[in-house]
Amino acid sequence: MPRKPFVPGAALVVAAALAAGLTACTGGSGSDGEEGDAKSGGTSTSSQAAEPGRYQTLPEACGLPARSSLRGMLPGGGQHLSRDEAKKIYDGQPDITYDTDRRVGCRWTRETTAGTRHLSLDIQRVVSYDAAVSDDDKAQGVYDSKALAAKIPSGGNGSPSPADPSPSATKSEGKGEGKGEGKGAGTGTTTNSSTDKKEQAPSGSPSGASTPAADPSADLSDSTAPRVLDDLGDAAFLNDKLVTADSGVHRDVTVVFRTSNVIVTLTYDQWSTDKTMLPESQELQDKARSLAGELSESLSE
């Protein structure tokens, strides 16, 4: 058979094409591998923003407590109330705030011949503007600062916790951020079962020169002393103070609890013009804790 002629130029062209194809395949594989590694590395090293809190708004504070609860906490000692008088007492007086999505409050007062009872409610929604700190962690910091200021024993009974508040606690907590002007405060002598110290009487209390405070140990047992509450919200504590002034004596029971990024502060006090008749701690604490549990359930719905 006759042999086909050999063309050198055509062979070179075919060889060059094969070489180029192999190079392209090899380069493509390397490029894809590098790109995949870069994406994988970027995903593993990227930081995700902290989760927002559960609450984005706040309820109307004066409408939170049930009317039956308010009647129990503001007894009249048999005093009959007209419809208008009852409405004025139980509807409450809302606090003036600048942003009702961040802070709300309400106050109730009932005066009787046996004394006066005050109930106040403050609800604060905490927001963290730090992407690395969640709203819940920020709220826990605010709660920690309140517990530390109140000198609440860390284990319920014993020495106050020496732990510093969380770094996320706001420095302006004591200034009532977002809250309007409060009522004028009088001067009195306050006794806490953990420490004895002189300080201003609670806001809204009658003013008068201070006198030696009665010893609260007479009616404060381990079960009623200032302590941590384990069955309320995400974190909670109760404080109990006895305050005396020229105008009389009063006991203040405060319950503070956190649920997600909301801090609730409930203060319940009873005034007596007779300094020999000390307001009973157990009754006030039981009613304050009962209302705090009611509020916690309402906020969780």
PDB file of C-alpha atoms in Angstrom:
ATOM      1  CA  MET A   1       0.000   0.000   0.000  1.00  0.00           C
ATOM      2  CA  PRO A   2       1.216   3.491  -0.695  1.00  0.00           C
ATOM      3  CA  ARG A   3       2.314   5.391   2.433  1.00  0.00           C
ATOM      4  CA  LYS A   4       0.551   8.629   3.392  1.00  0.00           C
ATOM      5  CA  PRO A   5       2.669  11.675   3.244  1.00  0.00           C
ATOM      6  CA  PHE A   6       3.919  13.021   6.625  1.00  0.00           C
ATOM      7  CA  VAL A   7       3.209  16.703   7.296  1.00  0.00           C
ATOM      8  CA  PRO A   8       5.424  18.090  10.125  1.00  0.00           C
ATOM      9  CA  GLY A   9       3.423  21.300  10.539  1.00  0.00           C
ATOM     10  CA  ALA A  10       0.160  19.496  11.266  1.00  0.00           C
ATOM     11  CA  ALA A  11       1.808  17.344  13.957  1.00  0.00           C
ATOM     12  CA  LEU A  12       3.152  20.393  15.713  1.00  0.00           C
ATOM     13  CA  VAL A  13      -0.257  22.011  15.742  1.00  0.00           C
ATOM     14  CA  VAL A  14      -1.888  18.896  17.270  1.00  0.00           C
ATOM     15  CA  ALA A  15       0.838  18.611  19.929  1.00  0.00           C
ATOM     16  CA  ALA A  16       0.490  22.258  20.870  1.00  0.00           C
ATOM     17  CA  ALA A  17      -3.286  21.917  21.196  1.00  0.00           C
ATOM     18  CA  LEU A  18      -2.947  18.874  23.464  1.00  0.00           C
ATOM     19  CA  ALA A  19      -0.418  20.637  25.671  1.00  0.00           C
ATOM     20  CA  ALA A  20      -2.615  23.710  25.997  1.00  0.00           C
ATOM     21  CA  GLY A  21      -5.601  21.584  26.966  1.00  0.00           C
ATOM     22  CA  LEU A  22      -3.663  19.746  29.667  1.00  0.00           C
ATOM     23  CA  THR A  23      -2.348  23.029  31.057  1.00  0.00           C
ATOM     24  CA  ALA A  24      -5.824  24.522  31.181  1.00  0.00           C
ATOM     25  CA  CYS A  25      -7.199  21.482  33.015  1.00  0.00           C
ATOM     26  CA  THR A  26      -4.378  21.509  35.538  1.00  0.00           C
ATOM     27  CA  GLY A  27      -4.669  25.251  36.138  1.00  0.00           C
ATOM     28  CA  GLY A  28      -8.448  25.060  36.493  1.00  0.00           C
ATOM     29  CA  SER A  29      -8.219  22.371  39.139  1.00  0.00           C
ATOM     30  CA  GLY A  30      -5.719  24.387  41.137  1.00  0.00           C
ATOM     31  CA  SER A  31      -7.771  27.553  40.925  1.00  0.00           C
ATOM     32  CA  ASP A  32     -10.945  25.822  42.035  1.00  0.00           C
ATOM     33  CA  GLY A  33      -9.168  24.308  45.000  1.00  0.00           C
ATOM     34  CA  GLU A  34      -7.761  27.619  46.150  1.00  0.00           C
ATOM     35  CA  GLU A  35     -11.132  29.335  45.829  1.00  0.00           C
ATOM     36  CA  GLY A  36     -12.860  26.617  47.865  1.00  0.00           C
ATOM     37  CA  ASP A  37     -10.258  26.877  50.639  1.00  0.00           C
ATOM     38  CA  ALA A  38     -10.683  30.646  50.787  1.00  0.00           C
ATOM     39  CA  LYS A  39     -14.444  30.372  51.097  1.00  0.00           C
ATOM     40  CA  SER A  40     -14.180  27.670  53.716  1.00  0.00           C
ATOM     41  CA  GLY A  41     -11.726  29.672  55.746  1.00  0.00           C
ATOM     42  CA  GLY A  42     -13.901  32.797  55.525  1.00  0.00           C
ATOM     43  CA  THR A  43     -16.912  30.931  56.883  1.00  0.00           C
ATOM     44  CA  SER A  44     -15.066  29.495  59.853  1.00  0.00           C
ATOM     45  CA  THR A  45     -13.469  32.772  60.912  1.00  0.00           C
ATOM     46  CA  SER A  46     -16.455  35.075  60.461  1.00  0.00           C
ATOM     47  CA  SER A  47     -18.177  36.141  63.711  1.00  0.00           C
ATOM     48  CA  GLN A  48     -21.937  36.177  63.950  1.00  0.00           C
ATOM     49  CA  ALA A  49     -23.829  39.001  65.633  1.00  0.00           C
ATOM     50  CA  ALA A  50     -25.301  38.289  69.086  1.00  0.00           C
ATOM     51  CA  GLU A  51     -28.960  37.370  69.178  1.00  0.00           C
ATOM     52  CA  PRO A  52     -31.536  40.070  69.946  1.00  0.00           C
ATOM     53  CA  GLY A  53     -33.708  39.798  73.050  1.00  0.00           C
ATOM     54  CA  ARG A  54     -37.164  38.300  73.078  1.00  0.00           C
ATOM     55  CA  TYR A  55     -38.939  41.599  73.707  1.00  0.00           C
ATOM     56  CA  GLN A  56     -39.086  44.385  71.131  1.00  0.00           C
ATOM     57  CA  THR A  57     -41.865  46.397  72.815  1.00  0.00           C
ATOM     58  CA  LEU A  58     -43.323  46.817  76.311  1.00  0.00           C
ATOM     59  CA  PRO A  59     -46.897  46.478  77.603  1.00  0.00           C
ATOM     60  CA  GLU A  60     -48.831  49.253  79.308  1.00  0.00           C
ATOM     61  CA  ALA A  61     -47.687  49.019  82.928  1.00  0.00           C
ATOM     62  CA  CYS A  62     -50.848  50.166  84.710  1.00  0.00           C
ATOM     63  CA  GLY A  63     -52.897  47.495  82.952  1.00  0.00           C
ATOM     64  CA  LEU A  64     -50.636  44.540  83.802  1.00  0.00           C
ATOM     65  CA  PRO A  65     -51.711  43.670  87.390  1.00  0.00           C
ATOM     66  CA  ALA A  66     -55.115  42.051  87.767  1.00  0.00           C
ATOM     67  CA  ARG A  67     -57.695  44.183  89.568  1.00  0.00           C
ATOM     68  CA  SER A  68     -58.140  41.443  92.179  1.00  0.00           C
ATOM     69  CA  SER A  69     -54.387  41.527  92.925  1.00  0.00           C
ATOM     70  CA  LEU A  70     -54.479  45.288  93.394  1.00  0.00           C
ATOM     71  CA  ARG A  71     -57.418  45.022  95.789  1.00  0.00           C
ATOM     72  CA  GLY A  72     -55.470  42.534  97.895  1.00  0.00           C
ATOM     73  CA  MET A  73     -52.348  44.694  97.976  1.00  0.00           C
ATOM     74  CA  LEU A  74     -54.200  47.936  98.689  1.00  0.00           C
ATOM     75  CA  PRO A  75     -56.705  46.959 101.393  1.00  0.00           C
ATOM     76  CA  GLY A  76     -59.079  49.549 102.768  1.00  0.00           C
ATOM     77  CA  GLY A  77     -59.690  48.186 106.244  1.00  0.00           C
ATOM     78  CA  GLY A  78     -63.422  48.018 105.633  1.00  0.00           C
ATOM     79  CA  GLN A  79     -63.552  51.481 104.069  1.00  0.00           C
ATOM     80  CA  HIS A  80     -66.202  51.722 101.358  1.00  0.00           C
ATOM     81  CA  LEU A  81     -65.131  53.216  98.031  1.00  0.00           C
ATOM     82  CA  SER A  82     -67.326  54.886  95.467  1.00  0.00           C
ATOM     83  CA  ARG A  83     -66.916  53.871  91.846  1.00  0.00           C
ATOM     84  CA  ASP A  84     -64.887  56.997  91.081  1.00  0.00           C
ATOM     85  CA  GLU A  85     -62.654  56.498  94.125  1.00  0.00           C
ATOM     86  CA  ALA A  86     -62.023  52.868  93.222  1.00  0.00           C
ATOM     87  CA  LYS A  87     -61.202  53.799  89.642  1.00  0.00           C
ATOM     88  CA  LYS A  88     -58.738  56.454  90.778  1.00  0.00           C
ATOM     89  CA  ILE A  89     -56.961  54.054  93.118  1.00  0.00           C
ATOM     90  CA  TYR A  90     -56.855  50.894  91.021  1.00  0.00           C
ATOM     91  CA  ASP A  91     -56.245  52.495  87.606  1.00  0.00           C
ATOM     92  CA  GLY A  92     -52.905  53.733  88.895  1.00  0.00           C
ATOM     93  CA  GLN A  93     -50.764  56.686  87.870  1.00  0.00           C
ATOM     94  CA  PRO A  94     -48.486  55.997  84.875  1.00  0.00           C
ATOM     95  CA  ASP A  95     -44.896  57.179  85.025  1.00  0.00           C
ATOM     96  CA  ILE A  96     -43.743  59.774  82.526  1.00  0.00           C
ATOM     97  CA  THR A  97     -41.244  58.169  80.164  1.00  0.00           C
ATOM     98  CA  TYR A  98     -39.637  59.350  76.934  1.00  0.00           C
ATOM     99  CA  ASP A  99     -39.791  56.027  75.094  1.00  0.00           C
ATOM    100  CA  THR A 100     -42.527  53.579  76.072  1.00  0.00           C
ATOM    101  CA  ASP A 101     -40.843  50.841  74.053  1.00  0.00           C
ATOM    102  CA  ARG A 102     -37.823  51.086  76.343  1.00  0.00           C
ATOM    103  CA  ARG A 103     -39.303  51.905  79.776  1.00  0.00           C
ATOM    104  CA  VAL A 104     -42.738  52.049  81.404  1.00  0.00           C
ATOM    105  CA  GLY A 105     -43.971  52.316  84.970  1.00  0.00           C
ATOM    106  CA  CYS A 106     -47.010  52.817  87.173  1.00  0.00           C
ATOM    107  CA  ARG A 107     -47.789  53.723  90.803  1.00  0.00           C
ATOM    108  CA  TRP A 108     -50.724  52.952  93.082  1.00  0.00           C
ATOM    109  CA  THR A 109     -51.484  54.432  96.534  1.00  0.00           C
ATOM    110  CA  ARG A 110     -54.206  53.857  99.114  1.00  0.00           C
ATOM    111  CA  GLU A 111     -54.465  55.758 102.382  1.00  0.00           C
ATOM    112  CA  THR A 112     -56.436  54.398 105.329  1.00  0.00           C
ATOM    113  CA  THR A 113     -56.659  55.113 109.040  1.00  0.00           C
ATOM    114  CA  ALA A 114     -54.349  52.136 109.633  1.00  0.00           C
ATOM    115  CA  GLY A 115     -51.667  53.573 107.365  1.00  0.00           C
ATOM    116  CA  THR A 116     -50.770  53.986 103.701  1.00  0.00           C
ATOM    117  CA  ARG A 117     -49.665  51.432 101.166  1.00  0.00           C
ATOM    118  CA  HIS A 118     -47.731  52.186  97.991  1.00  0.00           C
ATOM    119  CA  LEU A 119     -47.132  49.921  95.033  1.00  0.00           C
ATOM    120  CA  SER A 120     -44.845  50.851  92.142  1.00  0.00           C
ATOM    121  CA  LEU A 121     -43.882  49.005  88.991  1.00  0.00           C
ATOM    122  CA  ASP A 122     -40.939  49.753  86.694  1.00  0.00           C
ATOM    123  CA  ILE A 123     -40.328  47.762  83.496  1.00  0.00           C
ATOM    124  CA  GLN A 124     -37.186  48.332  81.438  1.00  0.00           C
ATOM    125  CA  ARG A 125     -36.351  46.778  78.073  1.00  0.00           C
ATOM    126  CA  VAL A 126     -32.588  46.498  77.650  1.00  0.00           C
ATOM    127  CA  VAL A 127     -31.001  46.782  74.206  1.00  0.00           C
ATOM    128  CA  SER A 128     -27.341  46.047  73.464  1.00  0.00           C
ATOM    129  CA  TYR A 129     -25.725  48.128  70.747  1.00  0.00           C
ATOM    130  CA  ASP A 130     -22.620  45.918  70.818  1.00  0.00           C
ATOM    131  CA  ALA A 131     -22.725  43.184  68.166  1.00  0.00           C
ATOM    132  CA  ALA A 132     -20.673  40.941  70.439  1.00  0.00           C
ATOM    133  CA  VAL A 133     -23.059  41.253  73.412  1.00  0.00           C
ATOM    134  CA  SER A 134     -26.612  39.941  73.256  1.00  0.00           C
ATOM    135  CA  ASP A 135     -29.573  41.850  74.673  1.00  0.00           C
ATOM    136  CA  ASP A 136     -30.012  39.122  77.296  1.00  0.00           C
ATOM    137  CA  ASP A 137     -26.393  39.424  78.431  1.00  0.00           C
ATOM    138  CA  LYS A 138     -26.722  43.190  78.603  1.00  0.00           C
ATOM    139  CA  ALA A 139     -29.887  42.816  80.697  1.00  0.00           C
ATOM    140  CA  GLN A 140     -28.113  40.364  82.998  1.00  0.00           C
ATOM    141  CA  GLY A 141     -25.453  43.010  83.552  1.00  0.00           C
ATOM    142  CA  VAL A 142     -28.110  45.547  84.563  1.00  0.00           C
ATOM    143  CA  TYR A 143     -29.672  42.996  86.902  1.00  0.00           C
ATOM    144  CA  ASP A 144     -26.273  42.185  88.446  1.00  0.00           C
ATOM    145  CA  SER A 145     -25.649  45.853  89.191  1.00  0.00           C
ATOM    146  CA  LYS A 146     -29.014  46.103  90.975  1.00  0.00           C
ATOM    147  CA  ALA A 147     -28.341  43.006  93.062  1.00  0.00           C
ATOM    148  CA  LEU A 148     -24.871  44.266  93.981  1.00  0.00           C
ATOM    149  CA  ALA A 149     -26.215  47.693  94.968  1.00  0.00           C
ATOM    150  CA  ALA A 150     -28.840  46.025  97.176  1.00  0.00           C
ATOM    151  CA  LYS A 151     -26.155  43.818  98.781  1.00  0.00           C
ATOM    152  CA  ILE A 152     -28.159  40.675  98.130  1.00  0.00           C
ATOM    153  CA  PRO A 153     -26.440  37.550  99.505  1.00  0.00           C
ATOM    154  CA  SER A 154     -25.302  35.364  96.628  1.00  0.00           C
ATOM    155  CA  GLY A 155     -26.686  32.164  98.139  1.00  0.00           C
ATOM    156  CA  GLY A 156     -29.833  33.527  99.742  1.00  0.00           C
ATOM    157  CA  ASN A 157     -28.405  33.810 103.268  1.00  0.00           C
ATOM    158  CA  GLY A 158     -24.911  34.853 104.224  1.00  0.00           C
ATOM    159  CA  SER A 159     -22.478  37.420 102.942  1.00  0.00           C
ATOM    160  CA  PRO A 160     -23.285  39.635  99.968  1.00  0.00           C
ATOM    161  CA  SER A 161     -21.771  38.464  96.728  1.00  0.00           C
ATOM    162  CA  PRO A 162     -18.434  40.206  96.086  1.00  0.00           C
ATOM    163  CA  ALA A 163     -18.676  39.646  92.355  1.00  0.00           C
ATOM    164  CA  ASP A 164     -18.546  42.716  90.193  1.00  0.00           C
ATOM    165  CA  PRO A 165     -21.488  43.349  87.891  1.00  0.00           C
ATOM    166  CA  SER A 166     -21.204  42.171  84.312  1.00  0.00           C
ATOM    167  CA  PRO A 167     -19.186  44.494  82.042  1.00  0.00           C
ATOM    168  CA  SER A 168     -22.354  44.947  80.018  1.00  0.00           C
ATOM    169  CA  ALA A 169     -24.076  46.726  82.898  1.00  0.00           C
ATOM    170  CA  THR A 170     -24.863  50.311  82.035  1.00  0.00           C
ATOM    171  CA  LYS A 171     -23.204  53.062  84.051  1.00  0.00           C
ATOM    172  CA  SER A 172     -26.334  55.176  83.959  1.00  0.00           C
ATOM    173  CA  GLU A 173     -28.604  52.542  85.527  1.00  0.00           C
ATOM    174  CA  GLY A 174     -29.076  54.480  88.735  1.00  0.00           C
ATOM    175  CA  LYS A 175     -30.088  57.581  86.817  1.00  0.00           C
ATOM    176  CA  GLY A 176     -33.311  56.069  85.503  1.00  0.00           C
ATOM    177  CA  GLU A 177     -32.488  56.198  81.784  1.00  0.00           C
ATOM    178  CA  GLY A 178     -35.489  57.149  79.701  1.00  0.00           C
ATOM    179  CA  LYS A 179     -37.594  57.883  82.752  1.00  0.00           C
ATOM    180  CA  GLY A 180     -39.244  61.135  83.737  1.00  0.00           C
ATOM    181  CA  GLU A 181     -38.736  63.059  86.953  1.00  0.00           C
ATOM    182  CA  GLY A 182     -39.757  61.161  90.063  1.00  0.00           C
ATOM    183  CA  LYS A 183     -41.360  62.367  93.260  1.00  0.00           C
ATOM    184  CA  GLY A 184     -39.364  64.203  95.885  1.00  0.00           C
ATOM    185  CA  ALA A 185     -37.584  62.071  98.429  1.00  0.00           C
ATOM    186  CA  GLY A 186     -37.450  62.621 102.155  1.00  0.00           C
ATOM    187  CA  THR A 187     -34.732  61.621 104.572  1.00  0.00           C
ATOM    188  CA  GLY A 188     -35.035  58.638 106.863  1.00  0.00           C
ATOM    189  CA  THR A 189     -33.009  55.882 108.471  1.00  0.00           C
ATOM    190  CA  THR A 190     -33.018  52.624 106.547  1.00  0.00           C
ATOM    191  CA  THR A 191     -32.170  49.235 107.968  1.00  0.00           C
ATOM    192  CA  ASN A 192     -31.409  46.226 105.775  1.00  0.00           C
ATOM    193  CA  SER A 193     -31.074  42.800 107.332  1.00  0.00           C
ATOM    194  CA  SER A 194     -27.665  42.457 105.626  1.00  0.00           C
ATOM    195  CA  THR A 195     -26.306  45.856 106.662  1.00  0.00           C
ATOM    196  CA  ASP A 196     -27.388  48.794 108.797  1.00  0.00           C
ATOM    197  CA  LYS A 197     -26.931  52.138 107.093  1.00  0.00           C
ATOM    198  CA  LYS A 198     -28.449  55.590 106.761  1.00  0.00           C
ATOM    199  CA  GLU A 199     -29.796  56.595 103.413  1.00  0.00           C
ATOM    200  CA  GLN A 200     -32.591  58.536 101.809  1.00  0.00           C
ATOM    201  CA  ALA A 201     -36.111  57.311 102.312  1.00  0.00           C
ATOM    202  CA  PRO A 202     -37.798  55.876  99.201  1.00  0.00           C
ATOM    203  CA  SER A 203     -39.163  58.222  96.559  1.00  0.00           C
ATOM    204  CA  GLY A 204     -42.651  59.433  97.366  1.00  0.00           C
ATOM    205  CA  SER A 205     -42.315  58.830 101.111  1.00  0.00           C
ATOM    206  CA  PRO A 206     -43.201  61.540 103.628  1.00  0.00           C
ATOM    207  CA  SER A 207     -40.182  63.525 104.733  1.00  0.00           C
ATOM    208  CA  GLY A 208     -38.995  63.990 108.276  1.00  0.00           C
ATOM    209  CA  ALA A 209     -35.927  63.968 110.500  1.00  0.00           C
ATOM    210  CA  SER A 210     -34.406  60.554 110.957  1.00  0.00           C
ATOM    211  CA  THR A 211     -34.762  58.552 114.162  1.00  0.00           C
ATOM    212  CA  PRO A 212     -33.142  55.286 115.213  1.00  0.00           C
ATOM    213  CA  ALA A 213     -34.500  52.497 113.067  1.00  0.00           C
ATOM    214  CA  ALA A 214     -36.221  49.568 114.675  1.00  0.00           C
ATOM    215  CA  ASP A 215     -34.310  46.310 114.560  1.00  0.00           C
ATOM    216  CA  PRO A 216     -35.787  44.240 111.716  1.00  0.00           C
ATOM    217  CA  SER A 217     -34.268  41.041 113.082  1.00  0.00           C
ATOM    218  CA  ALA A 218     -37.285  40.816 115.380  1.00  0.00           C
ATOM    219  CA  ASP A 219     -39.446  39.676 112.469  1.00  0.00           C
ATOM    220  CA  LEU A 220     -36.982  38.781 109.708  1.00  0.00           C
ATOM    221  CA  SER A 221     -36.181  35.081 109.674  1.00  0.00           C
ATOM    222  CA  ASP A 222     -34.057  33.196 107.163  1.00  0.00           C
ATOM    223  CA  SER A 223     -37.164  32.751 105.031  1.00  0.00           C
ATOM    224  CA  THR A 224     -37.882  36.482 104.859  1.00  0.00           C
ATOM    225  CA  ALA A 225     -34.377  37.979 104.790  1.00  0.00           C
ATOM    226  CA  PRO A 226     -33.129  39.624 101.561  1.00  0.00           C
ATOM    227  CA  ARG A 227     -32.287  36.773  99.213  1.00  0.00           C
ATOM    228  CA  VAL A 228     -32.066  35.370  95.695  1.00  0.00           C
ATOM    229  CA  LEU A 229     -35.310  33.923  94.307  1.00  0.00           C
ATOM    230  CA  ASP A 230     -34.837  30.756  92.274  1.00  0.00           C
ATOM    231  CA  ASP A 231     -38.380  30.358  90.974  1.00  0.00           C
ATOM    232  CA  LEU A 232     -38.960  33.667  89.221  1.00  0.00           C
ATOM    233  CA  GLY A 233     -37.908  34.601  85.674  1.00  0.00           C
ATOM    234  CA  ASP A 234     -34.341  34.024  84.522  1.00  0.00           C
ATOM    235  CA  ALA A 235     -32.902  35.694  87.648  1.00  0.00           C
ATOM    236  CA  ALA A 236     -34.551  37.369  90.635  1.00  0.00           C
ATOM    237  CA  PHE A 237     -33.971  38.701  94.142  1.00  0.00           C
ATOM    238  CA  LEU A 238     -36.026  40.130  97.011  1.00  0.00           C
ATOM    239  CA  ASN A 239     -34.984  42.942  99.331  1.00  0.00           C
ATOM    240  CA  ASP A 240     -36.631  43.999 102.603  1.00  0.00           C
ATOM    241  CA  LYS A 241     -35.936  47.313 104.356  1.00  0.00           C
ATOM    242  CA  LEU A 242     -37.347  48.979 107.434  1.00  0.00           C
ATOM    243  CA  VAL A 243     -37.237  52.786 107.428  1.00  0.00           C
ATOM    244  CA  THR A 244     -38.158  55.204 110.231  1.00  0.00           C
ATOM    245  CA  ALA A 245     -38.726  58.945 110.131  1.00  0.00           C
ATOM    246  CA  ASP A 246     -40.486  61.571 112.259  1.00  0.00           C
ATOM    247  CA  SER A 247     -43.699  60.931 110.333  1.00  0.00           C
ATOM    248  CA  GLY A 248     -43.704  57.206 111.072  1.00  0.00           C
ATOM    249  CA  VAL A 249     -42.204  53.892 110.093  1.00  0.00           C
ATOM    250  CA  HIS A 250     -42.492  51.941 106.875  1.00  0.00           C
ATOM    251  CA  ARG A 251     -41.283  48.676 105.416  1.00  0.00           C
ATOM    252  CA  ASP A 252     -40.233  48.475 101.769  1.00  0.00           C
ATOM    253  CA  VAL A 253     -40.242  45.133  99.948  1.00  0.00           C
ATOM    254  CA  THR A 254     -38.637  45.131  96.505  1.00  0.00           C
ATOM    255  CA  VAL A 255     -38.668  42.281  94.004  1.00  0.00           C
ATOM    256  CA  VAL A 256     -36.438  42.549  90.926  1.00  0.00           C
ATOM    257  CA  PHE A 257     -36.462  39.930  88.198  1.00  0.00           C
ATOM    258  CA  ARG A 258     -35.158  39.500  84.660  1.00  0.00           C
ATOM    259  CA  THR A 259     -36.917  37.711  81.847  1.00  0.00           C
ATOM    260  CA  SER A 260     -34.832  37.720  78.664  1.00  0.00           C
ATOM    261  CA  ASN A 261     -33.979  41.390  77.975  1.00  0.00           C
ATOM    262  CA  VAL A 262     -36.596  42.899  80.309  1.00  0.00           C
ATOM    263  CA  ILE A 263     -35.933  43.971  83.919  1.00  0.00           C
ATOM    264  CA  VAL A 264     -38.972  44.314  86.218  1.00  0.00           C
ATOM    265  CA  THR A 265     -38.709  46.171  89.541  1.00  0.00           C
ATOM    266  CA  LEU A 266     -41.693  45.913  91.881  1.00  0.00           C
ATOM    267  CA  THR A 267     -41.708  47.937  95.111  1.00  0.00           C
ATOM    268  CA  TYR A 268     -44.379  47.468  97.763  1.00  0.00           C
ATOM    269  CA  ASP A 269     -44.363  49.392 101.037  1.00  0.00           C
ATOM    270  CA  GLN A 270     -46.582  50.037 104.030  1.00  0.00           C
ATOM    271  CA  TRP A 271     -46.488  53.157 106.209  1.00  0.00           C
ATOM    272  CA  SER A 272     -47.565  53.334 109.838  1.00  0.00           C
ATOM    273  CA  THR A 273     -47.774  56.508 111.910  1.00  0.00           C
ATOM    274  CA  ASP A 274     -47.426  54.386 115.035  1.00  0.00           C
ATOM    275  CA  LYS A 275     -43.762  53.484 115.366  1.00  0.00           C
ATOM    276  CA  THR A 276     -44.563  50.692 117.780  1.00  0.00           C
ATOM    277  CA  MET A 277     -46.606  48.913 115.112  1.00  0.00           C
ATOM    278  CA  LEU A 278     -44.112  47.633 112.565  1.00  0.00           C
ATOM    279  CA  PRO A 279     -45.494  46.559 109.164  1.00  0.00           C
ATOM    280  CA  GLU A 280     -45.380  42.794 108.883  1.00  0.00           C
ATOM    281  CA  SER A 281     -42.650  41.514 106.600  1.00  0.00           C
ATOM    282  CA  GLN A 282     -44.200  38.148 105.745  1.00  0.00           C
ATOM    283  CA  GLU A 283     -47.479  39.613 104.470  1.00  0.00           C
ATOM    284  CA  LEU A 284     -45.810  42.234 102.301  1.00  0.00           C
ATOM    285  CA  GLN A 285     -43.326  39.748 100.866  1.00  0.00           C
ATOM    286  CA  ASP A 286     -45.986  37.157 100.077  1.00  0.00           C
ATOM    287  CA  LYS A 287     -48.112  39.683  98.194  1.00  0.00           C
ATOM    288  CA  ALA A 288     -45.132  41.179  96.363  1.00  0.00           C
ATOM    289  CA  ARG A 289     -43.894  37.754  95.250  1.00  0.00           C
ATOM    290  CA  SER A 290     -47.367  36.710  94.170  1.00  0.00           C
ATOM    291  CA  LEU A 291     -47.724  39.803  91.970  1.00  0.00           C
ATOM    292  CA  ALA A 292     -44.205  39.340  90.573  1.00  0.00           C
ATOM    293  CA  GLY A 293     -45.130  35.810  89.522  1.00  0.00           C
ATOM    294  CA  GLU A 294     -48.297  37.121  87.891  1.00  0.00           C
ATOM    295  CA  LEU A 295     -46.311  39.729  85.964  1.00  0.00           C
ATOM    296  CA  SER A 296     -43.737  37.159  84.851  1.00  0.00           C
ATOM    297  CA  GLU A 297     -46.481  34.950  83.436  1.00  0.00           C
ATOM    298  CA  SER A 298     -48.128  37.901  81.670  1.00  0.00           C
ATOM    299  CA  LEU A 299     -44.851  38.904  80.033  1.00  0.00           C
ATOM    300  CA  SER A 300     -44.209  35.314  78.924  1.00  0.00           C
ATOM    301  CA  GLU A 301     -47.528  34.971  77.088  1.00  0.00           C
TER     302      GLU A 301
END
